[in-house]
Coordinates of C-alpha atoms and ligand atoms in Angstrom, one line a residue:
M243 CA 34.9 -15.9 -13.4
E244 CA 35.3 -12.2 -12.4
R245 CA 37.3 -11.4 -9.3
L246 CA 36.9 -8.2 -7.5
L247 CA 39.1 -7.1 -4.6
L248 CA 38.3 -4.4 -2.0
K249 CA 41.7 -3.5 -0.6
N250 CA 42.9 -1.9 2.5
G251 CA 39.6 -0.7 4.0
L252 CA 38.2 -0.7 7.6
I253 CA 36.0 -3.8 7.1
V254 CA 32.9 -3.8 9.4
T255 CA 31.7 -7.3 8.9
M256 CA 28.5 -7.3 11.1
N257 CA 29.0 -11.0 11.6
A258 CA 28.0 -12.9 14.7
N259 CA 31.2 -11.8 16.5
N260 CA 30.9 -8.2 15.2
E261 CA 34.5 -8.4 13.8
V262 CA 36.0 -5.2 12.4
I263 CA 39.2 -5.7 10.4
P264 CA 41.5 -2.7 10.0
E265 CA 43.3 -2.4 6.6
G266 CA 41.4 -5.5 5.5
N267 CA 40.7 -7.0 2.1
V268 CA 37.5 -8.6 0.7
L269 CA 37.7 -10.9 -2.3
V270 CA 34.6 -11.4 -4.5
E271 CA 34.1 -14.0 -7.1
D272 CA 31.1 -13.8 -9.4
G273 CA 29.1 -11.7 -7.0
K274 CA 29.8 -13.7 -3.9
I275 CA 32.2 -13.0 -1.1
V276 CA 34.9 -15.7 -1.0
S277 CA 37.6 -14.4 1.4
I278 CA 37.9 -11.7 4.1
G279 CA 41.1 -10.8 6.0
K280 CA 44.5 -9.2 5.9
D281 CA 45.9 -11.3 3.1
A282 CA 45.4 -10.0 -0.5
P283 CA 45.3 -12.4 -3.4
N284 CA 47.9 -12.1 -6.1
K285 CA 45.5 -11.5 -9.0
S286 CA 42.2 -9.8 -9.4
D287 CA 40.3 -8.4 -12.4
I288 CA 39.2 -5.3 -10.5
V289 CA 40.9 -3.8 -7.5
I290 CA 39.2 -1.0 -5.5
D291 CA 41.4 0.9 -3.1
C292 CA 39.5 1.4 0.1
S293 CA 42.2 3.3 2.0
N294 CA 40.7 5.8 4.5
Q295 CA 37.3 4.2 3.8
V296 CA 34.9 2.1 5.8
V297 CA 33.4 -0.9 4.2
F298 CA 29.9 -1.9 5.5
P299 CA 27.6 -4.5 4.3
G300 CA 25.0 -2.8 2.1
F301 CA 22.4 -0.9 4.1
I302 CA 18.9 -2.5 4.2
C303 CA 15.6 -0.8 4.6
A304 CA 13.3 -3.1 6.6
H305 CA 10.0 -1.4 5.5
T306 CA 9.1 1.3 2.9
H307 CA 6.4 2.6 0.5
L308 CA 8.2 3.7 -2.6
Y309 CA 5.1 5.3 -4.2
S310 CA 5.0 7.9 -1.4
A311 CA 7.8 9.7 -3.3
L312 CA 5.0 11.1 -5.6
L313 CA 3.3 13.0 -2.7
R314 CA 6.3 15.0 -1.6
G315 CA 5.4 18.7 -1.8
A316 CA 1.8 18.0 -2.9
P317 CA -0.6 20.8 -1.8
L318 CA -3.1 18.5 -0.1
M319 CA -5.9 21.1 0.4
I320 CA -7.5 19.0 3.2
D321 CA -8.3 19.7 6.9
P322 CA -5.1 18.5 8.6
P323 CA -5.5 15.0 10.0
T324 CA -5.8 14.9 13.8
D325 CA -5.2 11.2 14.2
F326 CA -3.8 8.2 12.3
T327 CA -7.1 7.1 10.9
Q328 CA -7.7 10.5 9.3
N329 CA -4.2 10.4 8.0
L330 CA -5.0 7.2 6.1
Q331 CA -8.4 8.3 4.9
R332 CA -7.6 11.9 3.9
I333 CA -4.1 11.3 2.4
W334 CA -2.9 7.8 1.7
W335 CA -6.1 6.0 0.7
T336 CA -7.1 8.9 -1.5
M337 CA -3.8 8.8 -3.2
D338 CA -3.4 5.1 -3.6
E339 CA -6.8 4.8 -5.4
A340 CA -5.4 7.2 -8.0
L341 CA -2.2 5.4 -8.7
T342 CA -1.5 3.8 -12.0
L343 CA 1.0 1.1 -13.2
E344 CA 3.2 3.9 -14.6
D345 CA 3.2 5.6 -11.2
A346 CA 4.4 2.3 -9.7
Y347 CA 7.3 2.3 -12.1
T348 CA 8.3 6.0 -11.9
S349 CA 8.0 6.3 -8.1
T350 CA 10.0 3.1 -7.6
L351 CA 12.7 4.3 -10.0
Y352 CA 13.1 7.6 -8.2
A353 CA 12.8 6.2 -4.7
V354 CA 15.1 3.2 -5.1
N355 CA 17.7 5.4 -6.9
E356 CA 17.6 7.8 -4.0
M357 CA 18.0 5.0 -1.5
A358 CA 20.9 3.6 -3.6
L359 CA 22.6 6.9 -3.6
N360 CA 22.2 6.9 0.2
G361 CA 23.8 3.4 0.5
V362 CA 20.7 1.2 0.6
T363 CA 21.2 -2.0 -1.4
A364 CA 18.0 -3.9 -0.4
Y365 CA 14.6 -3.0 0.7
L366 CA 11.1 -4.4 1.6
D367 CA 8.3 -2.4 -0.1
T368 CA 4.6 -2.8 0.2
Y369 CA 2.7 -1.3 -2.7
S370 CA -0.9 -0.2 -2.4
G371 CA -3.0 0.8 -5.4
P372 CA -6.6 -0.7 -5.5
N373 CA -7.0 0.4 -9.1
S374 CA -3.6 -0.7 -10.3
I375 CA -3.3 -4.2 -8.7
E376 CA -2.5 -6.7 -11.5
G377 CA 0.9 -6.2 -13.0
S378 CA 2.0 -3.6 -10.4
L379 CA 4.8 -5.9 -9.0
D380 CA 6.3 -6.4 -12.5
R381 CA 6.6 -2.6 -12.8
I382 CA 8.2 -2.2 -9.4
S383 CA 10.5 -5.1 -10.1
K384 CA 11.5 -3.6 -13.5
A385 CA 12.3 -0.2 -11.9
T386 CA 14.4 -1.8 -9.1
Q387 CA 16.3 -3.8 -11.6
D388 CA 17.0 -0.6 -13.6
V389 CA 18.6 0.8 -10.5
G390 CA 20.3 -2.4 -9.7
T391 CA 19.4 -3.0 -6.0
R392 CA 17.6 -5.9 -4.3
G393 CA 13.9 -5.8 -3.4
A394 CA 11.5 -7.9 -1.5
I395 CA 8.2 -6.6 -2.9
C396 CA 4.5 -7.2 -2.4
F397 CA 1.0 -5.8 -2.9
E398 CA -0.7 -4.8 0.3
A399 CA -3.8 -6.9 0.3
T400 CA -6.7 -5.3 2.1
E401 CA -10.5 -5.7 2.4
R402 CA -11.1 -2.0 3.2
R403 CA -13.4 -1.9 0.1
S404 CA -14.2 -5.6 -0.4
Y405 CA -13.1 -9.2 0.2
E406 CA -12.8 -9.7 -3.5
E407 CA -10.3 -6.9 -3.7
G408 CA -8.3 -8.5 -0.9
I409 CA -8.1 -11.7 -2.9
R410 CA -6.9 -9.8 -6.0
G411 CA -4.1 -8.3 -4.0
L412 CA -3.2 -11.7 -2.6
E413 CA -3.2 -13.3 -6.0
E414 CA -0.9 -10.5 -7.4
N415 CA 1.6 -11.5 -4.8
R416 CA 1.2 -15.2 -5.5
R417 CA 1.6 -14.7 -9.2
F418 CA 4.8 -12.7 -8.8
I419 CA 6.2 -15.0 -6.2
S420 CA 5.7 -18.0 -8.5
Q421 CA 7.7 -16.3 -11.2
N422 CA 10.5 -14.8 -9.1
A423 CA 12.2 -17.1 -6.6
P424 CA 14.5 -15.2 -4.3
E425 CA 17.5 -17.4 -5.1
K426 CA 17.2 -16.6 -8.8
T427 CA 16.6 -12.8 -8.9
L428 CA 17.5 -9.6 -7.2
V429 CA 13.8 -8.7 -6.8
H430 CA 11.5 -11.3 -5.4
G431 CA 8.0 -11.5 -4.0
I432 CA 6.6 -11.8 -0.5
Y433 CA 3.1 -11.8 0.9
C434 CA 1.6 -8.7 2.6
L435 CA -1.6 -7.8 4.3
H436 CA -2.3 -4.2 5.0
A437 CA -3.2 -4.4 8.7
A438 CA -5.3 -6.5 11.0
F439 CA -8.0 -3.9 11.1
T440 CA -8.6 -4.1 7.3
V441 CA -8.5 -7.9 6.8
S442 CA -10.7 -10.8 7.9
D443 CA -9.5 -14.0 9.5
E444 CA -10.4 -15.7 6.2
L445 CA -7.9 -13.6 4.3
I446 CA -5.3 -14.1 7.0
H447 CA -5.7 -17.9 6.7
K448 CA -5.5 -17.8 2.9
T449 CA -2.3 -15.8 3.1
N450 CA -0.8 -18.3 5.6
D451 CA -1.7 -21.2 3.3
Y452 CA -0.3 -19.5 0.2
A453 CA 2.9 -18.5 2.0
A454 CA 3.4 -22.1 3.3
E455 CA 3.3 -23.4 -0.3
T456 CA 6.6 -21.6 -1.1
N457 CA 8.0 -20.9 2.4
S458 CA 7.5 -17.2 1.5
F459 CA 8.0 -14.3 3.8
K460 CA 5.0 -12.3 5.1
T461 CA 4.5 -8.8 6.5
I462 CA 1.6 -6.8 8.0
H463 CA 1.3 -3.3 9.6
T464 CA 0.7 -4.0 13.2
S465 CA -0.8 -1.6 15.8
E466 CA 0.8 1.4 14.1
G467 CA -2.2 3.5 15.4
M468 CA -4.7 3.0 18.1
V469 CA -7.4 2.1 15.4
D470 CA -5.8 -1.3 14.9
L471 CA -5.9 -2.1 18.6
H472 CA -9.4 -0.8 19.1
H473 CA -10.8 -2.7 16.1
N474 CA -9.4 -6.0 17.2
L475 CA -10.5 -5.5 20.8
E476 CA -14.0 -4.6 19.8
K477 CA -14.6 -7.1 17.0
Y478 CA -12.5 -10.1 18.2
G479 CA -11.9 -9.4 21.9
K480 CA -8.2 -9.7 21.4
R481 CA -5.3 -7.3 21.1
T482 CA -3.7 -7.0 17.6
V483 CA -0.8 -9.4 18.1
E484 CA -2.9 -11.8 20.1
R485 CA -5.3 -12.1 17.1
L486 CA -2.4 -12.5 14.7
Y487 CA -0.9 -15.2 17.0
D488 CA -4.3 -17.0 17.3
E489 CA -4.7 -17.0 13.5
G490 CA -1.3 -18.4 12.9
F491 CA 0.3 -15.4 11.1
L492 CA 3.4 -15.0 13.4
G493 CA 6.7 -16.8 13.0
P494 CA 10.3 -16.3 11.9
R495 CA 9.2 -15.8 8.3
T496 CA 7.0 -12.8 9.3
A497 CA 7.7 -9.1 9.9
L498 CA 5.4 -6.8 11.8
A499 CA 5.7 -3.2 10.7
H500 CA 5.6 -0.6 13.6
A501 CA 4.2 -2.6 16.5
V502 CA 3.7 0.6 18.5
H503 CA 0.6 -0.1 20.6
I504 CA 1.5 -3.5 22.0
N505 CA 1.7 -4.6 25.6
K506 CA 4.1 -7.0 27.5
H507 CA 2.0 -10.1 26.6
E508 CA 2.2 -9.2 22.9
I509 CA 6.0 -8.6 23.1
D510 CA 6.2 -12.1 24.7
L511 CA 4.2 -13.6 21.8
I512 CA 6.5 -11.9 19.2
A513 CA 9.6 -13.2 21.1
E514 CA 8.1 -16.7 21.5
T515 CA 7.3 -17.1 17.8
R516 CA 10.6 -15.4 16.7
T517 CA 8.6 -12.9 14.6
N518 CA 10.5 -9.9 13.3
V519 CA 9.7 -6.3 13.8
A520 CA 10.3 -3.3 11.4
H521 CA 10.8 -0.2 13.4
N522 CA 10.0 3.1 11.6
P523 CA 10.9 5.9 14.1
K524 CA 10.8 8.9 11.7
S525 CA 7.5 7.9 10.3
N526 CA 6.1 7.4 13.8
E527 CA 7.3 10.9 14.6
L528 CA 5.6 12.3 11.5
N529 CA 2.3 10.6 12.1
A530 CA 2.5 11.2 15.9
V531 CA 1.3 7.6 16.5
G532 CA 3.4 6.9 19.6
V533 CA 6.8 5.4 20.5
A534 CA 7.4 1.7 19.9
Q535 CA 8.9 -0.2 22.9
L536 CA 12.2 -0.9 21.2
P537 CA 14.3 -1.3 24.4
E538 CA 11.8 -3.9 25.7
M539 CA 11.8 -5.8 22.4
I540 CA 15.7 -5.8 22.3
E541 CA 15.8 -7.1 25.9
K542 CA 13.4 -9.9 24.9
G543 CA 15.7 -10.9 22.0
I544 CA 13.3 -9.8 19.3
N545 CA 14.9 -9.2 15.9
V546 CA 14.3 -5.6 14.9
G547 CA 15.2 -3.9 11.6
V548 CA 14.8 -0.2 10.8
G549 CA 12.7 1.0 7.9
N550 CA 11.6 4.4 6.6
D551 CA 7.9 3.7 5.9
G552 CA 8.1 5.9 2.8
F553 CA 9.3 8.9 4.8
I554 CA 12.9 10.1 4.2
Y555 CA 14.7 7.4 2.2
D556 CA 17.9 7.8 4.2
A557 CA 19.0 4.7 6.2
I558 CA 21.6 6.7 8.2
E559 CA 19.1 9.3 9.3
N560 CA 16.4 6.7 10.3
M561 CA 19.1 4.7 12.1
R562 CA 20.1 7.8 14.1
T563 CA 16.5 8.5 15.0
A564 CA 16.1 4.9 16.3
Y565 CA 19.2 5.6 18.4
L566 CA 17.9 8.9 19.9
M567 CA 14.2 8.5 20.2
H568 CA 14.1 6.0 23.0
K569 CA 16.7 7.9 25.1
L570 CA 14.5 10.9 25.0
N571 CA 11.3 8.9 25.6
H572 CA 12.8 7.4 28.7
R573 CA 14.8 10.5 29.7
N574 CA 17.8 8.2 30.0
P575 CA 20.9 8.8 27.9
S576 CA 22.0 5.2 28.6
Q577 CA 18.8 3.7 27.4
L578 CA 19.1 1.0 24.7
P579 CA 19.8 0.7 21.8
T580 CA 23.5 1.0 21.7
P581 CA 25.4 2.3 18.6
L582 CA 26.2 -1.3 17.6
Q583 CA 22.5 -2.3 17.9
V584 CA 21.2 0.4 15.6
V585 CA 23.9 -0.3 13.0
Q586 CA 22.7 -4.0 13.2
M587 CA 19.2 -2.7 12.6
I588 CA 20.1 -1.4 9.1
T589 CA 22.3 -4.4 8.2
I590 CA 22.1 -7.9 9.6
N591 CA 18.9 -7.5 11.6
A592 CA 17.2 -5.8 8.6
A593 CA 18.4 -8.7 6.4
Q594 CA 16.6 -11.1 8.7
S595 CA 13.5 -8.9 8.9
I596 CA 13.1 -8.9 5.1
G597 CA 13.7 -12.7 5.0
L598 CA 17.2 -12.6 3.5
K599 CA 19.6 -13.2 6.4
D600 CA 21.3 -16.1 4.7
H601 CA 22.1 -14.0 1.6
I602 CA 22.9 -10.4 2.8
G603 CA 23.4 -8.2 5.8
S604 CA 26.9 -9.1 6.8
I605 CA 30.3 -9.4 5.1
E606 CA 30.9 -13.2 5.4
N607 CA 32.1 -15.9 3.0
G608 CA 29.3 -17.2 0.8
K609 CA 27.1 -14.1 1.1
A610 CA 26.3 -11.8 -1.8
A611 CA 28.8 -9.0 -2.4
D612 CA 26.6 -6.1 -1.4
F613 CA 28.7 -3.2 0.2
T614 CA 28.2 0.4 1.2
I615 CA 31.6 2.2 1.4
L616 CA 31.9 5.4 3.3
D617 CA 34.6 8.0 3.0
A618 CA 36.5 8.4 6.3
A619 CA 39.4 10.6 5.0
V620 CA 38.5 13.8 6.9
L621 CA 37.1 12.8 10.2
P622 CA 37.9 15.0 13.3
T623 CA 39.2 12.1 15.3
P624 CA 40.8 8.7 14.6
I625 CA 38.5 5.8 13.6
H626 CA 39.3 2.2 14.5
K627 CA 37.6 -1.1 15.2
D628 CA 36.6 -0.1 18.7
N629 CA 34.8 3.2 17.9
V630 CA 33.5 2.7 14.4
Y631 CA 29.8 2.3 15.5
G632 CA 30.1 5.4 17.7
H633 CA 31.6 7.4 14.8
F634 CA 28.7 6.3 12.7
V635 CA 25.9 7.2 15.2
Y636 CA 27.5 10.4 16.6
G637 CA 27.6 12.2 13.3
S638 CA 30.8 11.4 11.5
F639 CA 28.9 10.0 8.5
S640 CA 25.9 11.1 6.5
R641 CA 24.5 10.2 3.1
R642 CA 27.0 12.5 1.5
D643 CA 29.9 10.3 2.6
V644 CA 28.6 7.3 0.6
K645 CA 31.6 6.8 -1.7
R646 CA 30.6 3.6 -3.5
V647 CA 27.7 1.2 -3.5
I648 CA 28.1 -2.4 -4.7
V649 CA 25.4 -5.0 -5.3
N650 CA 26.2 -8.5 -6.3
G651 CA 29.8 -7.4 -7.0
K652 CA 28.7 -4.7 -9.4
T653 CA 29.3 -1.0 -8.6
I654 CA 26.0 0.9 -9.0
V655 CA 27.0 4.2 -7.3
K656 CA 30.4 5.8 -7.5
N657 CA 31.3 9.2 -5.9
G658 CA 27.7 10.0 -5.3
V659 CA 26.5 9.3 -8.8
H660 CA 24.6 6.3 -10.3
T661 CA 26.8 4.5 -12.8
S662 CA 24.2 4.1 -15.5
L663 CA 21.1 6.2 -14.6
D664 CA 20.8 9.9 -15.2
A665 CA 19.5 11.6 -12.1
T666 CA 17.8 14.4 -14.1
T667 CA 15.9 11.9 -16.3
V668 CA 14.8 9.9 -13.3
S669 CA 13.7 13.1 -11.6
Q670 CA 11.8 14.3 -14.7
Q671 CA 9.9 11.0 -15.1
S672 CA 8.9 11.2 -11.4
K673 CA 7.8 14.8 -11.8
D674 CA 5.7 14.0 -14.8
S675 CA 4.0 11.2 -12.9
A676 CA 3.5 13.5 -9.9
I677 CA 1.9 16.3 -11.9
S678 CA -0.5 13.8 -13.6
L679 CA -1.3 12.2 -10.2
W680 CA -1.9 15.6 -8.5
N681 CA -4.2 16.5 -11.4
R682 CA -6.2 13.4 -10.9
L683 CA -6.4 14.2 -7.2
D684 CA -7.7 17.6 -8.3
L685 CA -4.9 19.5 -6.6
T686 CA -4.2 21.7 -9.7
P687 CA -5.7 25.0 -8.6
R688 CA -3.4 25.2 -5.6
I689 CA -0.4 24.2 -7.8
A690 CA -1.2 26.9 -10.2
R691 CA -1.5 29.5 -7.5
Q692 CA 1.9 28.4 -6.1
I693 CA 3.5 28.8 -9.4
Ligands
ZN1812 ZN1 4.1 1.1 6.2

């Protein structure tokens, strides 16, 4: 039995009482938290001095697309999209059809490593590659394990080309889930449908049935753009969340990504079914799809986690945007969320919105020893239990302050560097994949001109 002691840190538990313990200690045995408080045990195998440091539960990304790392900087050579549908058709759906299993591995390795360096210890990813379906989740799992974080992973089943292809995506999830139970591995499978406007009721029902077999978590993009809402109104006479409700997709083991174009009735349905929402504010800004009604969802008691949707893998930056966006949108500096609420959205709420609330998201006895430790040695003002969330949101911390990242009691990042992966090698593998992908997308002439 290995005992690890985090000693003398400002412990931000994110438990139900939001306890913050100054000069506190956390004892870990075999990857699990066994005691928290002021008293330090006599003997530990490893002691980490956390003086002048803030110990958070590991940050959690509620929704991402790891493969999007390969599109950074790509010269797209297209007419700029003017709405969300064109964005999908001209960029993302063109790209995902060109993805290979090797791309799934290299993009995951790069993106998860970058997230880990930024303090993210768990994520929910949805992969989309119509020509690299079978086996894709094994490659994503392998890369995540090479980095050492947790992952809830899935293939984004869609009928945008055919029903048969939707089934193949669903079956990839089912295969991976059957081989990777969440209690036994860091990386486990969940079910995913792309969006209500690209799937039939039949595929929704099949997904529900499969998920019920193993009590698996489910996720779906929901009214990210107006196209989803219009499709469901025109074809089914229902708004997006109304249709998902009628077809039995909602519930506490489901997360809706985005939920931008929803009305009060849909918010009520989400609250009534205790469905989770993954809010992706920076992605919503980038795609100019609109502003989600986060304050209204909070007031209805809906659990909301913050994700990055594949854009800027930095939990602190995404959290800060979630804090600011709604104040600007309402022209009200007192508008929700509060600093505490947005920190919850990348810790305990995000844990719930990826289906792992019983395992991670807070520093509590019995939970996994996942921590993100920030350096607080050179702040401009004192930090203590009453202002730690404010310090976090108002700019005292950024990704560069991530001192140490621990998953399951094992340090994977120390002083800004991964403990076993070489960043240059990871980067080169990603670049090789990107160059090959860009060639397949026929982007070479522009690249050559740029060089
Ligand atoms: Zn997404």
